[in-house]
PDB file of N, CA and C in Angstrom:
ATOM      1  N   MET A   1      -2.241 -13.135  24.078  1.00  0.00           N
ATOM      2  CA  MET A   1      -2.548 -11.783  23.684  1.00  0.00           C
ATOM      3  C   MET A   1      -1.765 -12.155  22.322  1.00  0.00           C
ATOM      4  N   GLU A   2      -3.711 -10.597  21.528  1.00  0.00           N
ATOM      5  CA  GLU A   2      -3.095 -11.063  20.192  1.00  0.00           C
ATOM      6  C   GLU A   2      -2.308  -9.983  19.534  1.00  0.00           C
ATOM      7  N   VAL A   3      -1.738  -9.226  18.726  1.00  0.00           N
ATOM      8  CA  VAL A   3      -0.832  -9.691  18.002  1.00  0.00           C
ATOM      9  C   VAL A   3      -1.261  -8.622  16.620  1.00  0.00           C
ATOM     10  N   ALA A   4      -1.454  -7.816  17.152  1.00  0.00           N
ATOM     11  CA  ALA A   4      -1.729  -6.666  15.506  1.00  0.00           C
ATOM     12  C   ALA A   4      -0.638  -7.339  14.594  1.00  0.00           C
ATOM     13  N   GLU A   5      -1.698  -7.170  13.263  1.00  0.00           N
ATOM     14  CA  GLU A   5      -1.137  -7.635  12.458  1.00  0.00           C
ATOM     15  C   GLU A   5      -0.257  -6.086  11.670  1.00  0.00           C
ATOM     16  N   ARG A   6       0.791  -6.173  11.177  1.00  0.00           N
ATOM     17  CA  ARG A   6       1.421  -4.416  10.220  1.00  0.00           C
ATOM     18  C   ARG A   6       1.759  -4.917   8.810  1.00  0.00           C
ATOM     19  N   THR A   7       2.075  -3.986   8.627  1.00  0.00           N
ATOM     20  CA  THR A   7       2.712  -3.742   6.926  1.00  0.00           C
ATOM     21  C   THR A   7       3.612  -3.279   6.731  1.00  0.00           C
ATOM     22  N   SER A   8       4.427  -3.428   6.080  1.00  0.00           N
ATOM     23  CA  SER A   8       6.087  -2.535   5.509  1.00  0.00           C
ATOM     24  C   SER A   8       5.906  -1.983   4.508  1.00  0.00           C
ATOM     25  N   VAL A   9       5.983  -0.969   3.895  1.00  0.00           N
ATOM     26  CA  VAL A   9       6.201  -0.911   2.183  1.00  0.00           C
ATOM     27  C   VAL A   9       7.510  -0.596   1.925  1.00  0.00           C
ATOM     28  N   ASP A  10       8.588  -0.702   1.705  1.00  0.00           N
ATOM     29  CA  ASP A  10      10.496  -0.892   0.447  1.00  0.00           C
ATOM     30  C   ASP A  10       9.976   0.915   0.243  1.00  0.00           C
ATOM     31  N   LEU A  11      10.847   1.974   0.175  1.00  0.00           N
ATOM     32  CA  LEU A  11      10.639   2.396  -0.368  1.00  0.00           C
ATOM     33  C   LEU A  11      12.285   2.921  -0.588  1.00  0.00           C
ATOM     34  N   PRO A  12      12.248   2.851  -2.790  1.00  0.00           N
ATOM     35  CA  PRO A  12      12.360   3.108  -3.187  1.00  0.00           C
ATOM     36  C   PRO A  12      13.921   4.275  -2.729  1.00  0.00           C
ATOM     37  N   SER A  13      14.985   3.763  -3.197  1.00  0.00           N
ATOM     38  CA  SER A  13      16.853   4.682  -2.681  1.00  0.00           C
ATOM     39  C   SER A  13      16.555   5.688  -3.826  1.00  0.00           C
ATOM     40  N   HIS A  14      15.405   6.619  -4.336  1.00  0.00           N
ATOM     41  CA  HIS A  14      15.148   7.366  -4.505  1.00  0.00           C
ATOM     42  C   HIS A  14      14.758   8.346  -4.082  1.00  0.00           C
ATOM     43  N   VAL A  15      14.083   7.933  -3.430  1.00  0.00           N
ATOM     44  CA  VAL A  15      13.626   9.095  -2.318  1.00  0.00           C
ATOM     45  C   VAL A  15      13.934   9.463  -0.609  1.00  0.00           C
ATOM     46  N   PRO A  16      14.164  11.089  -0.794  1.00  0.00           N
ATOM     47  CA  PRO A  16      14.385  11.806  -0.315  1.00  0.00           C
ATOM     48  C   PRO A  16      14.051  11.263   1.376  1.00  0.00           C
ATOM     49  N   VAL A  17      14.760  11.603   2.617  1.00  0.00           N
ATOM     50  CA  VAL A  17      14.914  11.839   4.020  1.00  0.00           C
ATOM     51  C   VAL A  17      13.315  12.360   3.916  1.00  0.00           C
ATOM     52  N   ASP A  18      13.287  13.727   3.497  1.00  0.00           N
ATOM     53  CA  ASP A  18      11.372  14.144   3.367  1.00  0.00           C
ATOM     54  C   ASP A  18      10.452  13.484   2.338  1.00  0.00           C
ATOM     55  N   PHE A  19       9.829  13.510   3.028  1.00  0.00           N
ATOM     56  CA  PHE A  19       8.210  12.713   1.774  1.00  0.00           C
ATOM     57  C   PHE A  19       6.494  13.158   2.508  1.00  0.00           C
ATOM     58  N   GLN A  20       5.778  12.894   2.129  1.00  0.00           N
ATOM     59  CA  GLN A  20       4.429  12.132   2.290  1.00  0.00           C
ATOM     60  C   GLN A  20       3.924  11.060   2.309  1.00  0.00           C
ATOM     61  N   VAL A  21       3.218  10.485   2.960  1.00  0.00           N
ATOM     62  CA  VAL A  21       2.514   9.489   2.641  1.00  0.00           C
ATOM     63  C   VAL A  21       0.770   9.488   2.700  1.00  0.00           C
ATOM     64  N   PHE A  22       0.629   8.798   1.995  1.00  0.00           N
ATOM     65  CA  PHE A  22      -1.034   8.254   1.400  1.00  0.00           C
ATOM     66  C   PHE A  22      -0.927   7.164   1.018  1.00  0.00           C
ATOM     67  N   VAL A  23      -2.289   7.436   1.626  1.00  0.00           N
ATOM     68  CA  VAL A  23      -3.284   5.536   1.417  1.00  0.00           C
ATOM     69  C   VAL A  23      -4.012   5.434   0.701  1.00  0.00           C
ATOM     70  N   ASN A  24      -4.771   5.499  -0.330  1.00  0.00           N
ATOM     71  CA  ASN A  24      -5.927   5.825  -0.517  1.00  0.00           C
ATOM     72  C   ASN A  24      -6.163   7.594  -1.028  1.00  0.00           C
ATOM     73  N   GLY A  25      -5.072   8.014  -1.459  1.00  0.00           N
ATOM     74  CA  GLY A  25      -5.172   9.879  -1.011  1.00  0.00           C
ATOM     75  C   GLY A  25      -5.286  10.305   0.151  1.00  0.00           C
ATOM     76  N   VAL A  26      -5.183   9.631   1.433  1.00  0.00           N
ATOM     77  CA  VAL A  26      -5.953  10.517   1.881  1.00  0.00           C
ATOM     78  C   VAL A  26      -3.895  10.220   2.797  1.00  0.00           C
ATOM     79  N   PRO A  27      -3.884  11.975   3.255  1.00  0.00           N
ATOM     80  CA  PRO A  27      -2.762  12.129   4.256  1.00  0.00           C
ATOM     81  C   PRO A  27      -2.228  11.082   5.297  1.00  0.00           C
ATOM     82  N   GLN A  28      -1.010  10.588   5.660  1.00  0.00           N
ATOM     83  CA  GLN A  28      -1.578   9.557   6.509  1.00  0.00           C
ATOM     84  C   GLN A  28       0.315  10.767   7.252  1.00  0.00           C
ATOM     85  N   ALA A  29      -0.047  10.697   9.212  1.00  0.00           N
ATOM     86  CA  ALA A  29       0.845  11.037   9.712  1.00  0.00           C
ATOM     87  C   ALA A  29       2.137  10.386  10.883  1.00  0.00           C
ATOM     88  N   ARG A  30       3.357  10.444   9.975  1.00  0.00           N
ATOM     89  CA  ARG A  30       4.282   9.735  10.786  1.00  0.00           C
ATOM     90  C   ARG A  30       4.360   9.882  12.197  1.00  0.00           C
ATOM     91  N   GLY A  31       4.090   8.870  12.857  1.00  0.00           N
ATOM     92  CA  GLY A  31       4.073   8.630  14.206  1.00  0.00           C
ATOM     93  C   GLY A  31       3.068   7.987  14.272  1.00  0.00           C
ATOM     94  N   VAL A  32       1.802   8.546  13.964  1.00  0.00           N
ATOM     95  CA  VAL A  32       0.413   8.164  14.312  1.00  0.00           C
ATOM     96  C   VAL A  32      -0.100   7.011  13.214  1.00  0.00           C
ATOM     97  N   ASP A  33       0.427   6.734  11.909  1.00  0.00           N
ATOM     98  CA  ASP A  33      -0.079   6.468  10.682  1.00  0.00           C
ATOM     99  C   ASP A  33       1.196   5.020  10.766  1.00  0.00           C
ATOM    100  N   TYR A  34       1.978   6.128  10.424  1.00  0.00           N
ATOM    101  CA  TYR A  34       2.836   5.098   9.450  1.00  0.00           C
ATOM    102  C   TYR A  34       4.223   5.079  10.940  1.00  0.00           C
ATOM    103  N   GLU A  35       5.347   4.663  11.325  1.00  0.00           N
ATOM    104  CA  GLU A  35       6.706   5.166  11.515  1.00  0.00           C
ATOM    105  C   GLU A  35       7.497   4.509   9.946  1.00  0.00           C
ATOM    106  N   VAL A  36       8.761   4.647  10.047  1.00  0.00           N
ATOM    107  CA  VAL A  36      10.356   4.550   9.267  1.00  0.00           C
ATOM    108  C   VAL A  36      10.977   4.418  10.133  1.00  0.00           C
ATOM    109  N   VAL A  37      10.736   2.524   9.484  1.00  0.00           N
ATOM    110  CA  VAL A  37      12.344   1.922   9.859  1.00  0.00           C
ATOM    111  C   VAL A  37      12.764   1.342   8.864  1.00  0.00           C
ATOM    112  N   GLY A  38      14.627   1.958   9.237  1.00  0.00           N
ATOM    113  CA  GLY A  38      15.565   2.288   7.822  1.00  0.00           C
ATOM    114  C   GLY A  38      15.075   2.558   7.070  1.00  0.00           C
ATOM    115  N   ARG A  39      14.907   2.329   5.576  1.00  0.00           N
ATOM    116  CA  ARG A  39      14.253   2.344   4.025  1.00  0.00           C
ATOM    117  C   ARG A  39      13.012   1.764   4.149  1.00  0.00           C
ATOM    118  N   SER A  40      11.876   1.078   4.670  1.00  0.00           N
ATOM    119  CA  SER A  40      10.485   1.019   4.891  1.00  0.00           C
ATOM    120  C   SER A  40       9.525   1.753   6.131  1.00  0.00           C
ATOM    121  N   LEU A  41       8.239   2.086   5.600  1.00  0.00           N
ATOM    122  CA  LEU A  41       7.226   1.886   5.751  1.00  0.00           C
ATOM    123  C   LEU A  41       7.187   1.006   6.473  1.00  0.00           C
ATOM    124  N   VAL A  42       6.430   1.638   8.119  1.00  0.00           N
ATOM    125  CA  VAL A  42       5.822  -0.070   8.782  1.00  0.00           C
ATOM    126  C   VAL A  42       4.264   0.660   9.495  1.00  0.00           C
ATOM    127  N   PHE A  43       2.972  -0.133   8.800  1.00  0.00           N
ATOM    128  CA  PHE A  43       1.746   0.980   8.722  1.00  0.00           C
ATOM    129  C   PHE A  43       1.569  -0.463  10.388  1.00  0.00           C
ATOM    130  N   PRO A  44       0.238   0.292  11.834  1.00  0.00           N
ATOM    131  CA  PRO A  44       0.309  -0.835  13.053  1.00  0.00           C
ATOM    132  C   PRO A  44      -0.832  -1.376  12.088  1.00  0.00           C
ATOM    133  N   ARG A  45      -1.285  -1.152  10.499  1.00  0.00           N
ATOM    134  CA  ARG A  45      -3.019  -2.352  10.946  1.00  0.00           C
ATOM    135  C   ARG A  45      -1.809  -3.186   9.322  1.00  0.00           C
ATOM    136  N   PRO A  46      -3.056  -3.914   8.904  1.00  0.00           N
ATOM    137  CA  PRO A  46      -2.887  -4.248   7.198  1.00  0.00           C
ATOM    138  C   PRO A  46      -3.180  -3.630   6.243  1.00  0.00           C
ATOM    139  N   ILE A  47      -2.667  -3.362   5.289  1.00  0.00           N
ATOM    140  CA  ILE A  47      -2.612  -2.756   4.274  1.00  0.00           C
ATOM    141  C   ILE A  47      -2.835  -3.730   3.022  1.00  0.00           C
ATOM    142  N   ALA A  48      -4.831  -3.645   2.594  1.00  0.00           N
ATOM    143  CA  ALA A  48      -5.354  -4.955   1.928  1.00  0.00           C
ATOM    144  C   ALA A  48      -5.194  -4.305   0.321  1.00  0.00           C
ATOM    145  N   GLN A  49      -4.699  -6.045  -0.083  1.00  0.00           N
ATOM    146  CA  GLN A  49      -4.761  -5.781  -1.464  1.00  0.00           C
ATOM    147  C   GLN A  49      -5.040  -6.638  -2.307  1.00  0.00           C
ATOM    148  N   GLU A  50      -6.081  -6.992  -2.842  1.00  0.00           N
ATOM    149  CA  GLU A  50      -6.878  -7.429  -3.650  1.00  0.00           C
ATOM    150  C   GLU A  50      -6.630  -8.541  -4.378  1.00  0.00           C
ATOM    151  N   GLY A  51      -5.211  -8.402  -4.718  1.00  0.00           N
ATOM    152  CA  GLY A  51      -4.265 -10.229  -5.592  1.00  0.00           C
ATOM    153  C   GLY A  51      -5.125  -9.930  -7.001  1.00  0.00           C
ATOM    154  N   ARG A  52      -4.348 -11.362  -7.394  1.00  0.00           N
ATOM    155  CA  ARG A  52      -5.009 -11.670  -9.056  1.00  0.00           C
ATOM    156  C   ARG A  52      -6.693 -12.098  -8.563  1.00  0.00           C
ATOM    157  N   LEU A  53      -7.265 -12.328  -9.246  1.00  0.00           N
ATOM    158  CA  LEU A  53      -8.394 -12.674  -9.965  1.00  0.00           C
ATOM    159  C   LEU A  53      -8.976 -14.029 -10.911  1.00  0.00           C
ATOM    160  N   GLY A  54      -9.388 -14.893 -10.263  1.00  0.00           N
ATOM    161  CA  GLY A  54      -9.868 -16.394 -11.103  1.00  0.00           C
ATOM    162  C   GLY A  54     -10.145 -15.761 -12.228  1.00  0.00           C
ATOM    163  N   PHE A  55     -10.614 -17.535 -12.828  1.00  0.00           N
ATOM    164  CA  PHE A  55     -10.599 -17.715 -13.845  1.00  0.00           C
ATOM    165  C   PHE A  55     -12.153 -17.078 -13.740  1.00  0.00           C
ATOM    166  N   TRP A  56     -13.186 -17.548 -12.668  1.00  0.00           N
ATOM    167  CA  TRP A  56     -14.675 -17.612 -12.960  1.00  0.00           C
ATOM    168  C   TRP A  56     -15.451 -15.996 -12.378  1.00  0.00           C
ATOM    169  N   ARG A  57     -14.299 -15.121 -11.571  1.00  0.00           N
ATOM    170  CA  ARG A  57     -14.302 -13.974 -11.142  1.00  0.00           C
ATOM    171  C   ARG A  57     -13.723 -13.439 -12.809  1.00  0.00           C
ATOM    172  N   TRP A  58     -13.279 -13.274 -13.738  1.00  0.00           N
ATOM    173  CA  TRP A  58     -13.083 -13.017 -14.929  1.00  0.00           C
ATOM    174  C   TRP A  58     -14.042 -12.585 -15.264  1.00  0.00           C
ATOM    175  N   LEU A  59     -14.522 -14.409 -15.668  1.00  0.00           N
ATOM    176  CA  LEU A  59     -15.742 -14.700 -16.283  1.00  0.00           C
ATOM    177  C   LEU A  59     -16.648 -13.904 -16.066  1.00  0.00           C
ATOM    178  N   SER A  60     -17.073 -13.888 -14.543  1.00  0.00           N
ATOM    179  CA  SER A  60     -18.902 -13.186 -14.083  1.00  0.00           C
ATOM    180  C   SER A  60     -18.308 -11.735 -14.097  1.00  0.00           C
ATOM    181  N   MET A  61     -17.307 -11.246 -14.492  1.00  0.00           N
ATOM    182  CA  MET A  61     -17.460  -9.283 -14.426  1.00  0.00           C
ATOM    183  C   MET A  61     -17.685  -9.136 -15.619  1.00  0.00           C
ATOM    184  N   TRP A  62     -16.937 -10.142 -17.492  1.00  0.00           N
ATOM    185  CA  TRP A  62     -16.991 -10.071 -18.146  1.00  0.00           C
ATOM    186  C   TRP A  62     -18.566 -10.176 -18.962  1.00  0.00           C
ATOM    187  N   LEU A  63     -18.937 -11.566 -18.112  1.00  0.00           N
ATOM    188  CA  LEU A  63     -20.747 -11.434 -18.387  1.00  0.00           C
ATOM    189  C   LEU A  63     -21.288 -10.382 -17.741  1.00  0.00           C
ATOM    190  N   GLY A  64     -20.770  -9.665 -16.710  1.00  0.00           N
ATOM    191  CA  GLY A  64     -21.602  -8.676 -16.151  1.00  0.00           C
ATOM    192  C   GLY A  64     -22.663  -8.972 -15.237  1.00  0.00           C
ATOM    193  N   ILE A  65     -22.216  -9.894 -14.266  1.00  0.00           N
ATOM    194  CA  ILE A  65     -23.347 -11.189 -13.354  1.00  0.00           C
ATOM    195  C   ILE A  65     -22.859  -9.666 -12.038  1.00  0.00           C
ATOM    196  N   ALA A  66     -20.946 -10.192 -12.559  1.00  0.00           N
ATOM    197  CA  ALA A  66     -20.262  -9.655 -11.023  1.00  0.00           C
ATOM    198  C   ALA A  66     -19.923  -8.650 -10.874  1.00  0.00           C
ATOM    199  N   GLY A  67     -19.397  -7.778 -10.509  1.00  0.00           N
ATOM    200  CA  GLY A  67     -18.497  -6.615 -10.848  1.00  0.00           C
ATOM    201  C   GLY A  67     -17.261  -7.538  -9.341  1.00  0.00           C
ATOM    202  N   THR A  68     -16.008  -5.976  -8.588  1.00  0.00           N
ATOM    203  CA  THR A  68     -15.234  -6.981  -7.528  1.00  0.00           C
ATOM    204  C   THR A  68     -14.855  -5.974  -6.809  1.00  0.00           C
ATOM    205  N   TYR A  69     -15.742  -7.035  -5.734  1.00  0.00           N
ATOM    206  CA  TYR A  69     -15.167  -5.759  -4.672  1.00  0.00           C
ATOM    207  C   TYR A  69     -14.935  -5.238  -2.772  1.00  0.00           C
ATOM    208  N   ARG A  70     -14.062  -6.542  -3.294  1.00  0.00           N
ATOM    209  CA  ARG A  70     -13.081  -6.279  -2.685  1.00  0.00           C
ATOM    210  C   ARG A  70     -11.290  -5.358  -2.562  1.00  0.00           C
ATOM    211  N   ARG A  71     -11.018  -5.022  -1.177  1.00  0.00           N
ATOM    212  CA  ARG A  71     -10.970  -4.230  -0.550  1.00  0.00           C
ATOM    213  C   ARG A  71      -9.730  -4.206  -2.000  1.00  0.00           C
ATOM    214  N   HIS A  72      -9.739  -2.566  -1.979  1.00  0.00           N
ATOM    215  CA  HIS A  72      -7.637  -2.762  -2.221  1.00  0.00           C
ATOM    216  C   HIS A  72      -7.328  -0.956  -1.551  1.00  0.00           C
ATOM    217  N   GLU A  73      -6.107  -1.157  -1.465  1.00  0.00           N
ATOM    218  CA  GLU A  73      -5.500  -0.234  -0.344  1.00  0.00           C
ATOM    219  C   GLU A  73      -4.318   0.434  -1.533  1.00  0.00           C
ATOM    220  N   THR A  74      -4.013   1.611  -1.879  1.00  0.00           N
ATOM    221  CA  THR A  74      -3.552   2.463  -2.528  1.00  0.00           C
ATOM    222  C   THR A  74      -1.629   3.080  -1.785  1.00  0.00           C
ATOM    223  N   VAL A  75      -0.494   2.474  -1.544  1.00  0.00           N
ATOM    224  CA  VAL A  75       0.516   3.400  -0.778  1.00  0.00           C
ATOM    225  C   VAL A  75       1.045   4.264  -1.960  1.00  0.00           C
ATOM    226  N   ASP A  76       1.233   5.216  -1.106  1.00  0.00           N
ATOM    227  CA  ASP A  76       1.617   6.693  -2.676  1.00  0.00           C
ATOM    228  C   ASP A  76       2.511   7.242  -1.646  1.00  0.00           C
ATOM    229  N   VAL A  77       4.086   8.112  -2.202  1.00  0.00           N
ATOM    230  CA  VAL A  77       4.428   8.487  -1.703  1.00  0.00           C
ATOM    231  C   VAL A  77       5.465   9.884  -2.900  1.00  0.00           C
ATOM    232  N   VAL A  78       4.528  11.053  -2.095  1.00  0.00           N
ATOM    233  CA  VAL A  78       5.057  12.328  -2.362  1.00  0.00           C
ATOM    234  C   VAL A  78       6.472  13.015  -2.472  1.00  0.00           C
ATOM    235  N   TYR A  79       7.023  13.785  -2.966  1.00  0.00           N
ATOM    236  CA  TYR A  79       8.523  13.686  -1.909  1.00  0.00           C
ATOM    237  C   TYR A  79       9.147  15.021  -3.017  1.00  0.00           C
ATOM    238  N   GLU A  80      10.122  15.958  -2.852  1.00  0.00           N
ATOM    239  CA  GLU A  80      10.147  16.653  -3.599  1.00  0.00           C
ATOM    240  C   GLU A  80      12.259  17.372  -3.582  1.00  0.00           C
ATOM    241  N   SER A  81      12.811  16.572  -5.097  1.00  0.00           N
ATOM    242  CA  SER A  81      14.136  17.116  -4.895  1.00  0.00           C
ATOM    243  C   SER A  81      14.479  17.205  -5.940  1.00  0.00           C
ATOM    244  N   GLY A  82      15.389  18.188  -6.146  1.00  0.00           N
ATOM    245  CA  GLY A  82      16.036  19.337  -6.569  1.00  0.00           C
ATOM    246  C   GLY A  82      15.209  20.152  -7.165  1.00  0.00           C
ATOM    247  N   GLY A  83      14.284  20.746  -6.734  1.00  0.00           N
ATOM    248  CA  GLY A  83      13.527  21.786  -6.970  1.00  0.00           C
ATOM    249  C   GLY A  83      11.751  20.963  -7.819  1.00  0.00           C
ATOM    250  N   THR A  84      12.644  19.608  -8.037  1.00  0.00           N
ATOM    251  CA  THR A  84      11.122  18.818  -8.846  1.00  0.00           C
ATOM    252  C   THR A  84      10.556  17.863  -7.673  1.00  0.00           C
ATOM    253  N   ARG A  85       8.771  18.117  -8.097  1.00  0.00           N
ATOM    254  CA  ARG A  85       8.522  17.410  -7.170  1.00  0.00           C
ATOM    255  C   ARG A  85       7.987  16.374  -7.606  1.00  0.00           C
ATOM    256  N   GLY A  86       8.278  14.315  -6.759  1.00  0.00           N
ATOM    257  CA  GLY A  86       7.680  13.570  -7.869  1.00  0.00           C
ATOM    258  C   GLY A  86       6.958  12.620  -6.459  1.00  0.00           C
ATOM    259  N   VAL A  87       6.455  12.080  -7.687  1.00  0.00           N
ATOM    260  CA  VAL A  87       5.556  11.058  -6.982  1.00  0.00           C
ATOM    261  C   VAL A  87       5.856   9.151  -7.140  1.00  0.00           C
ATOM    262  N   VAL A  88       5.769   8.319  -6.221  1.00  0.00           N
ATOM    263  CA  VAL A  88       5.648   7.474  -6.378  1.00  0.00           C
ATOM    264  C   VAL A  88       4.366   6.240  -5.658  1.00  0.00           C
ATOM    265  N   THR A  89       4.284   5.709  -7.084  1.00  0.00           N
ATOM    266  CA  THR A  89       2.598   5.592  -6.290  1.00  0.00           C
ATOM    267  C   THR A  89       2.387   3.363  -6.877  1.00  0.00           C
ATOM    268  N   GLY A  90       1.455   3.077  -6.606  1.00  0.00           N
ATOM    269  CA  GLY A  90       1.421   1.447  -6.335  1.00  0.00           C
ATOM    270  C   GLY A  90       2.240   0.874  -5.178  1.00  0.00           C
ATOM    271  N   LEU A  91       3.348   1.137  -4.414  1.00  0.00           N
ATOM    272  CA  LEU A  91       4.599   0.915  -3.620  1.00  0.00           C
ATOM    273  C   LEU A  91       3.306  -0.786  -3.002  1.00  0.00           C
ATOM    274  N   GLU A  92       4.091  -1.632  -3.480  1.00  0.00           N
ATOM    275  CA  GLU A  92       3.385  -2.674  -2.773  1.00  0.00           C
ATOM    276  C   GLU A  92       4.110  -3.490  -1.419  1.00  0.00           C
ATOM    277  N   PRO A  93       2.570  -3.663  -0.658  1.00  0.00           N
ATOM    278  CA  PRO A  93       2.390  -3.402   0.650  1.00  0.00           C
ATOM    279  C   PRO A  93       2.790  -5.227   1.137  1.00  0.00           C
ATOM    280  N   LYS A  94       3.338  -5.763   1.948  1.00  0.00           N
ATOM    281  CA  LYS A  94       3.985  -7.148   2.686  1.00  0.00           C
ATOM    282  C   LYS A  94       3.983  -6.973   3.866  1.00  0.00           C
ATOM    283  N   PRO A  95       3.245  -7.892   4.442  1.00  0.00           N
ATOM    284  CA  PRO A  95       3.748  -8.344   6.178  1.00  0.00           C
ATOM    285  C   PRO A  95       5.074  -8.120   7.216  1.00  0.00           C
ATOM    286  N   TYR A  96       4.744  -7.513   7.936  1.00  0.00           N
ATOM    287  CA  TYR A  96       6.546  -6.594   8.880  1.00  0.00           C
ATOM    288  C   TYR A  96       7.003  -7.643   8.758  1.00  0.00           C
ATOM    289  N   GLU A  97       7.477  -8.577   9.020  1.00  0.00           N
ATOM    290  CA  GLU A  97       8.179  -9.068   9.792  1.00  0.00           C
ATOM    291  C   GLU A  97       9.848  -8.586  10.482  1.00  0.00           C
ATOM    292  N   GLU A  98       9.723  -8.346  11.913  1.00  0.00           N
ATOM    293  CA  GLU A  98      10.612  -7.964  12.692  1.00  0.00           C
ATOM    294  C   GLU A  98      11.235  -8.541  12.669  1.00  0.00           C
ATOM    295  N   LEU A  99      13.114  -8.077  12.657  1.00  0.00           N
ATOM    296  CA  LEU A  99      13.857  -9.043  13.125  1.00  0.00           C
ATOM    297  C   LEU A  99      14.202  -9.285  14.905  1.00  0.00           C
TER     298      LEU A  99
END
């Protein structure tokens, strides 16, 4: 039996309980695209991050030989607090480790 890789994203402490989640600007539905576990969002799939680029990749980009075409997804949260709308962008995904 293969277990699907899940991803978690920690919510900042100032984000209230009512919020919207976006991955690459696409709205996500709670219970379908993610679950809330404590102060973390848990996605049933991996959220891809490009990671660091090595010397040769940077050099090839600088010389115009190649670009970077790796998958890179961003997780953003939109919320309202005190009548003001706030956005937290670029939240860092990590593998979900169930206790």
